[in-house]
Tab-separated table of C-alpha atoms in Angstrom:
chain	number	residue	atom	x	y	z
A	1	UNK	CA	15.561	16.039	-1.876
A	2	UNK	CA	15.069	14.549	-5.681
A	3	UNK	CA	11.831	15.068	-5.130
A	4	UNK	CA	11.932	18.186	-4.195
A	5	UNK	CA	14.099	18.912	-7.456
A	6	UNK	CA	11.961	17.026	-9.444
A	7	UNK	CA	8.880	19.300	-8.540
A	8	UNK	CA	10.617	22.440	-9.063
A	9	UNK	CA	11.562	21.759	-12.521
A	10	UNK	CA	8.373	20.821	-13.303
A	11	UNK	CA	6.799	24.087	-11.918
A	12	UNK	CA	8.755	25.820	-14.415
A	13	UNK	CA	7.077	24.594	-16.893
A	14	UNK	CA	3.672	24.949	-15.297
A	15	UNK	CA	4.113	27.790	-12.457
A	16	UNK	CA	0.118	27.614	-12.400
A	17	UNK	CA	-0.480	24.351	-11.265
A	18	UNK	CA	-1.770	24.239	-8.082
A	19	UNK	CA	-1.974	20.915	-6.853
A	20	UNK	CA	1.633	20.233	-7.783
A	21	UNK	CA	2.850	23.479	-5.801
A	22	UNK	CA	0.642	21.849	-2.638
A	23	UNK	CA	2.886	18.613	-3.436
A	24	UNK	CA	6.095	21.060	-3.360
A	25	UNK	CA	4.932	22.763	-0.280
A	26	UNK	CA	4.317	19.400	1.416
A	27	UNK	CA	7.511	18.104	0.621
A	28	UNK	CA	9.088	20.696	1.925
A	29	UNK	CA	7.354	21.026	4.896
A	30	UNK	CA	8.247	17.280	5.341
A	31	UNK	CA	12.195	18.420	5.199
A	32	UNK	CA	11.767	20.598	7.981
A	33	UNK	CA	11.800	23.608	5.135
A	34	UNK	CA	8.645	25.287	6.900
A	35	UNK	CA	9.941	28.566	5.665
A	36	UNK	CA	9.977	28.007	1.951
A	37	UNK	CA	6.803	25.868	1.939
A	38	UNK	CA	4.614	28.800	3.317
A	39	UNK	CA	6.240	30.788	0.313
A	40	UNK	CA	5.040	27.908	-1.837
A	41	UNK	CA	1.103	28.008	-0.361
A	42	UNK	CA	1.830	31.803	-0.836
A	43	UNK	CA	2.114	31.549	-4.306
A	44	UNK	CA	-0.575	28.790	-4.920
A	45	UNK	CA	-3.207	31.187	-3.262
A	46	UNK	CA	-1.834	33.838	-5.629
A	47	UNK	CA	-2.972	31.263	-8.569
A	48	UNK	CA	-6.235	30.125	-6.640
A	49	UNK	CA	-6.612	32.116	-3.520
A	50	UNK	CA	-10.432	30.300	-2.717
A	51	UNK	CA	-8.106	26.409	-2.989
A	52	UNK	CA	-9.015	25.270	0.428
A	53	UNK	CA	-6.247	22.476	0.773
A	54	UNK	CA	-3.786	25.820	-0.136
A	55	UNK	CA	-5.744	27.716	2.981
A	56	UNK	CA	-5.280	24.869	5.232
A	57	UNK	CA	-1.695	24.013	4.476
A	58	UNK	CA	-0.861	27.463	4.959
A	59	UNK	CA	-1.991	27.685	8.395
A	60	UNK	CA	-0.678	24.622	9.655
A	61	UNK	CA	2.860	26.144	8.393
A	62	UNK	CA	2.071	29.309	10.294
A	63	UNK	CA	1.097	27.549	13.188
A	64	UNK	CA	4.162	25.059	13.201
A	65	UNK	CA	6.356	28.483	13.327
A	66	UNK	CA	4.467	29.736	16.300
A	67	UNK	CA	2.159	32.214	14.067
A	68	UNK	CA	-1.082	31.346	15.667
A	69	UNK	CA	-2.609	34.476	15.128
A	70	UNK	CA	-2.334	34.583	11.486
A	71	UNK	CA	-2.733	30.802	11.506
A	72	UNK	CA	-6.114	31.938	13.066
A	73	UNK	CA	-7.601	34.179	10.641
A	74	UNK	CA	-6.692	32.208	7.563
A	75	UNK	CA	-8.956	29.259	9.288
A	76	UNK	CA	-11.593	32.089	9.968
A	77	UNK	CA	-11.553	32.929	6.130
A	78	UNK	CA	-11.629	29.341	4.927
A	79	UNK	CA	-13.879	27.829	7.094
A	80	UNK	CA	-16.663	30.662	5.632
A	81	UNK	CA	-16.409	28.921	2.779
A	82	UNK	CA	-18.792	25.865	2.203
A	83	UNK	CA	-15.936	23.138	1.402
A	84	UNK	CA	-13.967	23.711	3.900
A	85	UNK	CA	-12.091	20.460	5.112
A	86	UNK	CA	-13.902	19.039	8.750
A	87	UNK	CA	-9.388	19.311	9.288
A	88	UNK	CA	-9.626	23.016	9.082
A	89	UNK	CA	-12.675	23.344	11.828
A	90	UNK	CA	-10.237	21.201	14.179
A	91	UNK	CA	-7.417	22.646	14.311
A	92	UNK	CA	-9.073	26.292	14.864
A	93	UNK	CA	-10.984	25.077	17.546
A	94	UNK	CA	-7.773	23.739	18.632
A	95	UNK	CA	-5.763	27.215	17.905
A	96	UNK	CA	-8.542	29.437	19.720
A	97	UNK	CA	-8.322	26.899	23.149
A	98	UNK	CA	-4.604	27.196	23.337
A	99	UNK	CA	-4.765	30.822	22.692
A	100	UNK	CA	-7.695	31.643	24.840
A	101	UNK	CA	-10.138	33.446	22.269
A	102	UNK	CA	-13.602	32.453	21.069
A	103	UNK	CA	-14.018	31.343	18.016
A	104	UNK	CA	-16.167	33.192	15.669
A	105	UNK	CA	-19.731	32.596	15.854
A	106	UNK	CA	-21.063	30.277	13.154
A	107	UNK	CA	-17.907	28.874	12.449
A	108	UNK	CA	-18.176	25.430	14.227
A	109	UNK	CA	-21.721	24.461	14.308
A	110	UNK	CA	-22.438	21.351	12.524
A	111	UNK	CA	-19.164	20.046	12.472
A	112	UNK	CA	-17.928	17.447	14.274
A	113	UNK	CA	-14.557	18.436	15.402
A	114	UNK	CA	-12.953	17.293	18.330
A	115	UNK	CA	-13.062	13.880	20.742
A	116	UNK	CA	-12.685	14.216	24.582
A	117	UNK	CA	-8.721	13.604	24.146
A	118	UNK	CA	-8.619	16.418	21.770
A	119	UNK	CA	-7.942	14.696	18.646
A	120	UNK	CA	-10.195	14.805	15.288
A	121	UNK	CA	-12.915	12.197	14.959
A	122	UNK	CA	-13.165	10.350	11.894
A	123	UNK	CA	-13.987	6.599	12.249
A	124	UNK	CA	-14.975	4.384	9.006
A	125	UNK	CA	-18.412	3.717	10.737
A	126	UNK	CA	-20.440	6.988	12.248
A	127	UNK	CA	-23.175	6.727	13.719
A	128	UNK	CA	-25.792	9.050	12.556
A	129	UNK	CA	-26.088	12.160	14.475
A	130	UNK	CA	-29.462	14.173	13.062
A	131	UNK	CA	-28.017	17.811	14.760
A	132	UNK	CA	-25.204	17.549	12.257
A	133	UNK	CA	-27.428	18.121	9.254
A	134	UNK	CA	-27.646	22.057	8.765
A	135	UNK	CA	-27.980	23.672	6.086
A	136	UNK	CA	-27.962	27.014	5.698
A	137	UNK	CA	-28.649	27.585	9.678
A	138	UNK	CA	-31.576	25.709	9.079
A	139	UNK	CA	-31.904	21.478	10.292
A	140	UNK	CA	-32.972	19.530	7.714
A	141	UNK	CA	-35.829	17.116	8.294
A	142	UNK	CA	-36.780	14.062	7.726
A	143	UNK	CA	-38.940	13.244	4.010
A	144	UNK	CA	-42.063	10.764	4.361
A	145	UNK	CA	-42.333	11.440	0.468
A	146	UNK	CA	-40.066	8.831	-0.670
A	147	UNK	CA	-40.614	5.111	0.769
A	148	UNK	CA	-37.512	2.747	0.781
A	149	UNK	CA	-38.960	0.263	-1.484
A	150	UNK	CA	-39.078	2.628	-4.462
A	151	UNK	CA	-36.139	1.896	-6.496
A	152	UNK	CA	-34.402	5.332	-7.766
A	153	UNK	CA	-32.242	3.757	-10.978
A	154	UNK	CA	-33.739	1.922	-13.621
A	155	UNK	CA	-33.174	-1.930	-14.100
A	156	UNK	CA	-32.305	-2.567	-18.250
A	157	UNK	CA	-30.925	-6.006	-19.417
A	158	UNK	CA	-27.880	-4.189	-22.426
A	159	UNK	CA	-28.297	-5.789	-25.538
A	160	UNK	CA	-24.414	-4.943	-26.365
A	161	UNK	CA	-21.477	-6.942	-25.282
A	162	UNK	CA	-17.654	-6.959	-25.984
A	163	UNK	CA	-18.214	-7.271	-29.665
A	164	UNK	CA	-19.477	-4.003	-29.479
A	165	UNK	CA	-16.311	-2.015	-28.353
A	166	UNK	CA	-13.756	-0.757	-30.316
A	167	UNK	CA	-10.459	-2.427	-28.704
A	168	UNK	CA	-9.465	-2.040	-25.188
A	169	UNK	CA	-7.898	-5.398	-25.289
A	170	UNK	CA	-6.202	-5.169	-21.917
A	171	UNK	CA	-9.143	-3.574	-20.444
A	172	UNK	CA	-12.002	-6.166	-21.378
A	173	UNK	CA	-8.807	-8.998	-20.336
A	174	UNK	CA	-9.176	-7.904	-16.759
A	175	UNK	CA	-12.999	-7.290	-16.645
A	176	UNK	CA	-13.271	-10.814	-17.612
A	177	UNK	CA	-11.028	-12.164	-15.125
A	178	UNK	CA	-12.611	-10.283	-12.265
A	179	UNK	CA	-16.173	-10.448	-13.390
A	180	UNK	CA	-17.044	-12.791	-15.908
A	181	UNK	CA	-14.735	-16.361	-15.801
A	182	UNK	CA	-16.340	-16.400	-12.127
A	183	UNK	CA	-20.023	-16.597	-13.446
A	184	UNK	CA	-18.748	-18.733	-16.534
A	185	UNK	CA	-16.690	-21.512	-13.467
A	186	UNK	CA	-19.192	-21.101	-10.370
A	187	UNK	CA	-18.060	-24.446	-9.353
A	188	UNK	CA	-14.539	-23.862	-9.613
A	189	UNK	CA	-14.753	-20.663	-7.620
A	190	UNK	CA	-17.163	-22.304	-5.365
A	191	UNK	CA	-14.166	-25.160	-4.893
A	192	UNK	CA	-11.823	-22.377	-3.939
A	193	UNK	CA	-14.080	-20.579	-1.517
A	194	UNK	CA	-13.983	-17.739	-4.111
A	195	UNK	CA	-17.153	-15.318	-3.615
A	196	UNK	CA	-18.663	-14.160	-7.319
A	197	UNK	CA	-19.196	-10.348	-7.162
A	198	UNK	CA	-16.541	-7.453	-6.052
A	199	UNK	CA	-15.740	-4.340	-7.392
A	200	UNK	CA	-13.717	-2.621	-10.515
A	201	UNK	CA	-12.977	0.952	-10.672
A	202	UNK	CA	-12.343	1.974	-14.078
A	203	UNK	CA	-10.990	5.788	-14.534
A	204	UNK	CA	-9.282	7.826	-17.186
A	205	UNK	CA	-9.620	10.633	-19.397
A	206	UNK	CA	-13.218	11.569	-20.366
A	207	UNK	CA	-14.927	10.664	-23.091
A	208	UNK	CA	-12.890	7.232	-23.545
A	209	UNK	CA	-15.754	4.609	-23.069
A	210	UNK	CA	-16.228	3.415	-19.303
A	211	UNK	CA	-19.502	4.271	-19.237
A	212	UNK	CA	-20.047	2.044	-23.017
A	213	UNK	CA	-17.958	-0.902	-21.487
A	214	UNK	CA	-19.913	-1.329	-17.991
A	215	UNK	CA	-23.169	-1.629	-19.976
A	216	UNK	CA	-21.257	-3.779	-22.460
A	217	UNK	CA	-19.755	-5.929	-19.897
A	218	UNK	CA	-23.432	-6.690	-18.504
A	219	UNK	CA	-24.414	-7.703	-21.811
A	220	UNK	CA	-21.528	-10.039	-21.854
A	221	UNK	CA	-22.761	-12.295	-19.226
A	222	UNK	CA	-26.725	-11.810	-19.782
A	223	UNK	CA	-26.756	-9.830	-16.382
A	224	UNK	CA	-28.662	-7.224	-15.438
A	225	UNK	CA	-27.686	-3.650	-15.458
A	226	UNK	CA	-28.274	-0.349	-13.177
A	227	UNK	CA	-26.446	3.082	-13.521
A	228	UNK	CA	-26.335	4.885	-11.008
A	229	UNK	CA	-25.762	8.963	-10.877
A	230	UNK	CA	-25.590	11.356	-8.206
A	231	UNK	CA	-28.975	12.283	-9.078
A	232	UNK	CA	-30.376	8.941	-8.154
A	233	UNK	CA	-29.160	8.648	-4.973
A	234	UNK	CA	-28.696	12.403	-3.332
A	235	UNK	CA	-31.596	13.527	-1.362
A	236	UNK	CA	-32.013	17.062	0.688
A	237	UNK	CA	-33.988	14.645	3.400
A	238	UNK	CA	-31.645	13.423	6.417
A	239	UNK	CA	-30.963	9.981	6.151
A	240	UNK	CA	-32.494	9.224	2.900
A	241	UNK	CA	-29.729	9.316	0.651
A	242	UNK	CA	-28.316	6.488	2.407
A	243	UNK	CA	-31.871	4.837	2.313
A	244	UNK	CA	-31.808	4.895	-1.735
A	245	UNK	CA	-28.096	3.560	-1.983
A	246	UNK	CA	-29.141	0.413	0.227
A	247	UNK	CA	-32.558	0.186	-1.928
A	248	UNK	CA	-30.415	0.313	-5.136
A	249	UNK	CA	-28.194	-2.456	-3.535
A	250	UNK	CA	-31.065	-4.547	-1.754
A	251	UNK	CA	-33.275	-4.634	-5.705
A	252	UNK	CA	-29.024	-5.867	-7.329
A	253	UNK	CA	-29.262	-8.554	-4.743
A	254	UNK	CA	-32.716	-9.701	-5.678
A	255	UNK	CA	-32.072	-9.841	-9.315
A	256	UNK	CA	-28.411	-11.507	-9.323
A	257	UNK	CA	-26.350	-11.542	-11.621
A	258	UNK	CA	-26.581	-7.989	-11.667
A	259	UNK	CA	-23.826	-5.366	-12.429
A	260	UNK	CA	-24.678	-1.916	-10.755
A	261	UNK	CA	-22.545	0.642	-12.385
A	262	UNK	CA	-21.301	4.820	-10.110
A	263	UNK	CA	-20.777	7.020	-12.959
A	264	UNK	CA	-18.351	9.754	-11.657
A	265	UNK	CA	-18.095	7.750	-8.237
A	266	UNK	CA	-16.081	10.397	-6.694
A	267	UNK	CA	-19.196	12.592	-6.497
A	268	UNK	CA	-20.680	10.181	-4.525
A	269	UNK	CA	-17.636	8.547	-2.320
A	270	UNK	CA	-14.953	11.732	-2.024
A	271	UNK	CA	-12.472	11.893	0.603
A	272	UNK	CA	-14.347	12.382	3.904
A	273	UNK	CA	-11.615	14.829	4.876
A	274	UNK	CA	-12.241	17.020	2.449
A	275	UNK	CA	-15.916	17.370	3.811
A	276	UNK	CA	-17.466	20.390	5.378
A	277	UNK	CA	-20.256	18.486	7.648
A	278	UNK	CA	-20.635	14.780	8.386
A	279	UNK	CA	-24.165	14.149	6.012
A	280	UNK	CA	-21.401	13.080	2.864
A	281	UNK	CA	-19.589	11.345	5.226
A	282	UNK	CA	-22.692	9.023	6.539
A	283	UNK	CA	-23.525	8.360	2.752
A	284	UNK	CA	-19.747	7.567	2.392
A	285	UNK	CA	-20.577	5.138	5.703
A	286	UNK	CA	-23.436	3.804	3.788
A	287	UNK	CA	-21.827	3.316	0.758
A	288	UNK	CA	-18.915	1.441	2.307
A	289	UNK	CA	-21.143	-0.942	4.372
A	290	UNK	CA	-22.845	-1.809	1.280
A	291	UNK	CA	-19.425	-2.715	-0.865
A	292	UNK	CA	-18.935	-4.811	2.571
A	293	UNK	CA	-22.217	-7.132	2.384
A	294	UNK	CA	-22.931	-5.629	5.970
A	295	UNK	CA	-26.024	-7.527	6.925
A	296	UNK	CA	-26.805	-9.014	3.444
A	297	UNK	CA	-24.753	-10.839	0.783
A	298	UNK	CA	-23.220	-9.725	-2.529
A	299	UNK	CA	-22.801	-12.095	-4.055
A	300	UNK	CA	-23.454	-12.164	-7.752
A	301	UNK	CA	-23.437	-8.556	-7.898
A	302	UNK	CA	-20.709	-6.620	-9.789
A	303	UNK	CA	-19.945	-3.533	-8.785
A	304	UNK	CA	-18.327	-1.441	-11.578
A	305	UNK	CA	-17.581	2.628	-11.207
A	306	UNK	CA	-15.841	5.316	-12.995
A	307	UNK	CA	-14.206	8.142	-12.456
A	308	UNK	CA	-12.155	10.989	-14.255
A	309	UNK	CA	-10.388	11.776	-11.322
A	310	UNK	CA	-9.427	8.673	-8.567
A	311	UNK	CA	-7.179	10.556	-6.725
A	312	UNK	CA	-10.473	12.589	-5.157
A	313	UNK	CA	-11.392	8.945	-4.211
A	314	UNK	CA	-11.506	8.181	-0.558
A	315	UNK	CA	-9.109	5.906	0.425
A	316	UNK	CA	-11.064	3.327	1.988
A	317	UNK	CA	-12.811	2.353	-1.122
A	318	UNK	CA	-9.637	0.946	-2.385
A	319	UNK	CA	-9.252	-1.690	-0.127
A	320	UNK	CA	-9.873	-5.497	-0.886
A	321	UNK	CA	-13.357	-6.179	-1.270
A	322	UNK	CA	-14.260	-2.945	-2.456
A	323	UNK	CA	-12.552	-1.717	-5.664
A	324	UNK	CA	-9.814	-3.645	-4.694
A	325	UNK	CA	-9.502	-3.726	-9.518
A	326	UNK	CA	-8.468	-0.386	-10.569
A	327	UNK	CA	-7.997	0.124	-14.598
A	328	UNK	CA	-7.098	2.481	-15.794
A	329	UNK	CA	-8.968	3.239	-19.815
A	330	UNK	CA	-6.893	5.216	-21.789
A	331	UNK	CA	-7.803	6.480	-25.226
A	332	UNK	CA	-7.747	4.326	-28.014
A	333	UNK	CA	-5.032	3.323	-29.768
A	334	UNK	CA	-4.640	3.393	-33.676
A	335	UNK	CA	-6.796	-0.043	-34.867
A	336	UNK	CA	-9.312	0.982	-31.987
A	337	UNK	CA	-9.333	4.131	-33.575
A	338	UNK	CA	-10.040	2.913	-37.047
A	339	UNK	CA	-13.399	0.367	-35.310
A	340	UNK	CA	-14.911	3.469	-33.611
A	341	UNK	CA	-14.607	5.229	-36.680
A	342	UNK	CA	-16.387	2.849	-38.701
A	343	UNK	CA	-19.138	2.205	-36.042
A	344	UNK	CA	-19.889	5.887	-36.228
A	345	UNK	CA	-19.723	5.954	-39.328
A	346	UNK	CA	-22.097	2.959	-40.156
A	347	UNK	CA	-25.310	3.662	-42.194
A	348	UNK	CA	-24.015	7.232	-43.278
A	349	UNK	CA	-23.129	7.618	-47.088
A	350	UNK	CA	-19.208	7.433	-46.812
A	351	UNK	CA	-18.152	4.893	-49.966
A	352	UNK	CA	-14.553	4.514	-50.255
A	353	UNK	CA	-13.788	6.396	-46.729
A	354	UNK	CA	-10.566	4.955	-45.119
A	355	UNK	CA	-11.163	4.800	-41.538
A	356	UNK	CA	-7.670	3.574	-41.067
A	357	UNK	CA	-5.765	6.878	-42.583
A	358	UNK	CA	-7.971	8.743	-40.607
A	359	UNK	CA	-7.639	6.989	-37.237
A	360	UNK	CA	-3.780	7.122	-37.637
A	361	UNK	CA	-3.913	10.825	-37.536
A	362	UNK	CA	-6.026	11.318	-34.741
A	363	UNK	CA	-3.738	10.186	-31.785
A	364	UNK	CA	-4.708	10.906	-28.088
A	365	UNK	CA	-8.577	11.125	-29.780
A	366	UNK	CA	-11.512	9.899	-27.339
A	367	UNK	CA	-14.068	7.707	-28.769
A	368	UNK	CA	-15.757	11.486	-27.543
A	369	UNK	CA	-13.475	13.153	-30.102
A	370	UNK	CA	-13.967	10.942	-33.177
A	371	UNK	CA	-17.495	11.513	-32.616
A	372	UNK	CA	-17.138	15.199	-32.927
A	373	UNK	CA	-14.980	14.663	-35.941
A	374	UNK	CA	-17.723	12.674	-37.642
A	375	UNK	CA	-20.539	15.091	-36.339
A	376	UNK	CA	-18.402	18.370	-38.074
A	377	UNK	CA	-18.025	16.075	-41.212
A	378	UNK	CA	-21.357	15.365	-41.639
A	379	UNK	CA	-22.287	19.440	-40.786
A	380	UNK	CA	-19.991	20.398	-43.924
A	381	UNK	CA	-21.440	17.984	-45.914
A	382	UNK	CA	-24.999	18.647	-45.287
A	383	UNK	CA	-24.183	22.307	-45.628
A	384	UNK	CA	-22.832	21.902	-49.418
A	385	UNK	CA	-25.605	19.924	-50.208
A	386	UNK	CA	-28.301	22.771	-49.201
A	387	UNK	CA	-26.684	24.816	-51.344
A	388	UNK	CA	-25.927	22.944	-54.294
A	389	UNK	CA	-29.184	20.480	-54.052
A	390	UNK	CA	-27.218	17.352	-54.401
A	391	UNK	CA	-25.782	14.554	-52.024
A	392	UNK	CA	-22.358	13.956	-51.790
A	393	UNK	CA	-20.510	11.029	-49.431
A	394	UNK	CA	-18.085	11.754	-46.859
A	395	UNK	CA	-14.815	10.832	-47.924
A	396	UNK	CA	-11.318	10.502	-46.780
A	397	UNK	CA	-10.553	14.324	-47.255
A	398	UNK	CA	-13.770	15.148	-45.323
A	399	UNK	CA	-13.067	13.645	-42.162
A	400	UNK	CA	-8.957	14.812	-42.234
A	401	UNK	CA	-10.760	18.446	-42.482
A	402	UNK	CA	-12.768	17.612	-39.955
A	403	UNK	CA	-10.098	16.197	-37.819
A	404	UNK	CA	-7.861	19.817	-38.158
A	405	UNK	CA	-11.068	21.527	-36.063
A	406	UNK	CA	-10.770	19.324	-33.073
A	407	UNK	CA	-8.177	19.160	-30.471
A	408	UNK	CA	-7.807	15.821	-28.745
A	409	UNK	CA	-9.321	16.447	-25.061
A	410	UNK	CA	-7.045	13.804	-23.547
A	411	UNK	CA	-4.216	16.269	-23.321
A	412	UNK	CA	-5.325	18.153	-20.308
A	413	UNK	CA	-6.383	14.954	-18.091
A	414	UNK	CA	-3.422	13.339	-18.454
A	415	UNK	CA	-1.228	16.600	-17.890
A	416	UNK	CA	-3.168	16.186	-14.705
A	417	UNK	CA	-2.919	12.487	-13.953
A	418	UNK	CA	0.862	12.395	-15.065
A	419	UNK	CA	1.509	15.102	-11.650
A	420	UNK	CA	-0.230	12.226	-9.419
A	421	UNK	CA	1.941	9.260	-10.989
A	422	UNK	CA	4.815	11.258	-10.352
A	423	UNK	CA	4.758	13.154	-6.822
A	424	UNK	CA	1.456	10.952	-5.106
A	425	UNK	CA	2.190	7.095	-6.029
A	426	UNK	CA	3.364	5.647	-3.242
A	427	UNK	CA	1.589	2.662	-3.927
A	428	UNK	CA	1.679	2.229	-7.300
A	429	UNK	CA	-2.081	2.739	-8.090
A	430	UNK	CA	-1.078	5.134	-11.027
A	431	UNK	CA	1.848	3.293	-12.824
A	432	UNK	CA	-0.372	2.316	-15.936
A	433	UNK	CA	-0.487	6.192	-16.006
A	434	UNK	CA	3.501	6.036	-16.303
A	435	UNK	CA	2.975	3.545	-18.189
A	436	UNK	CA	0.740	4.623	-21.004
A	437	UNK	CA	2.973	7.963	-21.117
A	438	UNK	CA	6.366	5.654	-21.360
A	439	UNK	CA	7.625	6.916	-18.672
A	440	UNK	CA	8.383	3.483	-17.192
């Protein structure tokens, strides 16, 4: 029931917030409450009435209390739309058995829903079932464009390392316990029966570095480097997404010690039950095997990803062996400030500019947001300059001017992050979140 409290008070502060009046609704429902948690979906569809964990909450409420029929047509609405959950698709099929009716035409093709016992099917491991892939009505087919052996991310040996980051103390501390002291003592991780490779999953707010300190930490150690978008791997061809994720892995392998780096991982390894049809759930399949050394050996390659938002993450990815290291990169604090500052800064005429005054008034900043600062500096500069025809440096004044225009960006991510830590922590993966917000 504290929970329960504790949710309410904080929707009266923030009556729009969605995802914490699912996490009301779901404790409630979990109290038996069914009654007041379909008023609580209620009023999260009135906020975002296309949410389709809101839809599908709200029908298994209806359907708990006997309302199949409505139960029904909210299913009908949200599986129309083209992220509905593979959840939804089940229990409809299951609704319109028990109740005798058809279900709409169009609804249920290429979904897997149900197993002969009834129950939905979602193993770790699929096997790869072509009909699945439609798209638009239409099966996709197979590409003989793109040959496994062409690598889609480029190979680049950094020529940055730790040196080159502005702080993150704690942050680089870990990275090097995880993925550098084992290729610094092979034989003492050999004598252990330690493996060198595994996985790190850095997240936090945007804009605060991850991307800067996976190419610095392959500098670090002299390895080599890949980053890897959702461009690079995505394919409209069935099956070859998953054949460019296992190329990307096979060409790491071959040139060891290699860190391969998932910008915005979640795009590419989101909760399969979130998923409309099963192709992102074979890449997912794919992916996994991969992390796993299914058939081949990792080791010597470092897997590093980031993400703004973990909690989209599916859960299998955080088990040992996988990212079984997840850091959390907050913004910088005051002296890490004050280095980004001056790295931006360097080569631009700004005699006499104290990076430190500046830094200590731009709390919650991203290294993002101190480059904006610098950026609007510069454009006021360069503006008096055209008109009076003479150069000035950027000084002190300039950049606290500067600094008034811009709004630290960190502010809305953690407003965010702080729900999860609170109300969807059950194992602790956020506390650095409570943490960093002293709130433990």
């Amino acid at each position: 029931m504290g929970q329960i409290k504790d949710l309410k008070e904080a929707l009266e502060s923030s009556p729009g917030n969605v995802p914490l009046r699912r996490l009301l609704a779901e404790a409630l429902e979990n109290e038996g409450q069914l009654e007041p948690a379909e008023e609580e979906y209620k009023k999260a569809l009135k906020y975002d009435p296309a949410d389709p964990r809101s839809q599908l909450g709200l029908a298994k409420i209806c359907h708990k209390q006997g309302k199949n029929s409505i139960a029904i047509v909210i299913l009908e609405q949200l599986l129309k739309s083209p992220i509905a959950p593979d959840e939804a698709a089940a229990l409809y099929a299951q609704l319109c058995r028990h109740s005798g009716e058809a279900p709409e035409p169009g609804l249920l093709e290429s979904r897997v829903v149900q197993d002969d016992a009834g129950e939905p099917t979602d193993p770790e491991y699929e096997e790869l079932d072509e009909s699945e892939f439609v798209v638009d009505g239409m099966q996709r087919q197979a590409s003989e464009d793109w040959a496994p052996e062409d690598v889609p991310a480029e190979f680049e040996k950094p020529k940055i390392n730790f040196s080159h980051v502005g702080g993150m103390t704690s942050v680089k501390e870990e990275i090097s316990l995880k993925i550098i002291l084992p290729l610094t003592n092979k034989d003492l991780y050999k004598a252990y029966g330690k493996a060198i490779g595994g996985g790190i999953l850095l997240y936090g707010p945007p804009g605060c570095g991850k991307t800067h300190l996976a190419r610095a930490t392959a500098g670090q150690i002299n390895a080599g480097f890949i980053a890897i978008g959702l461009h690079d791997v995505l394919d409209m061809w069935i099956g070859q997404s998953e054949q460019k994720l296992h190329a990307i892995f096979e060409h790491a392998r071959r040139n060891t010690p290699c860190v391969l780096f998932f910008d915005e991982v979640d795009a590419l390894a989101a909760s399969r039950t979130d998923m409309r049809a099963s192709a992102g759930r074979h890449l997912i399949n794919q992916f996994l095997s991969e992390l796993d050394g299914i058939g081949a050996t990792n080791e010597g390659v470092l897997v590093l990803a980031a993400t703004n938002a973990p909690w989209h993450l599916d859960s299998a990815f955080r088990r040992p062996g996988r990212f079984d290291r997840i850091i959390l990169v907050p913004p910088p604090d005051a002296d890490a400030r004050a280095e980004i500052l001056r790295i931006l800064l360097a080569g631009k005429p700004c005699n006499g500019m104290d990076a430190g005054k500046v830094a200590a008034r731009a709390e919650e900043f991203s290294g993002a947001d101190l480059k904006a600062i610098v950026d609007l500096a510069i454009e006021d500069k360069l503006r008096h300059a055209l008109k009076t025809g003479k150069q000035e440096s950027l000084t002190t004044s300039d950049m606290i001017s500067a600094l008034k225009k811009v709004k630290p960006s960190t502010k809305e991510w953690f407003a965010t992050a702080r729900n999860y830590a609170l109300y969807s922590n059950e194992a602790g993966i956020y506390d650095d979140i409570l943490k960093y917000l002293k709130m433990k």
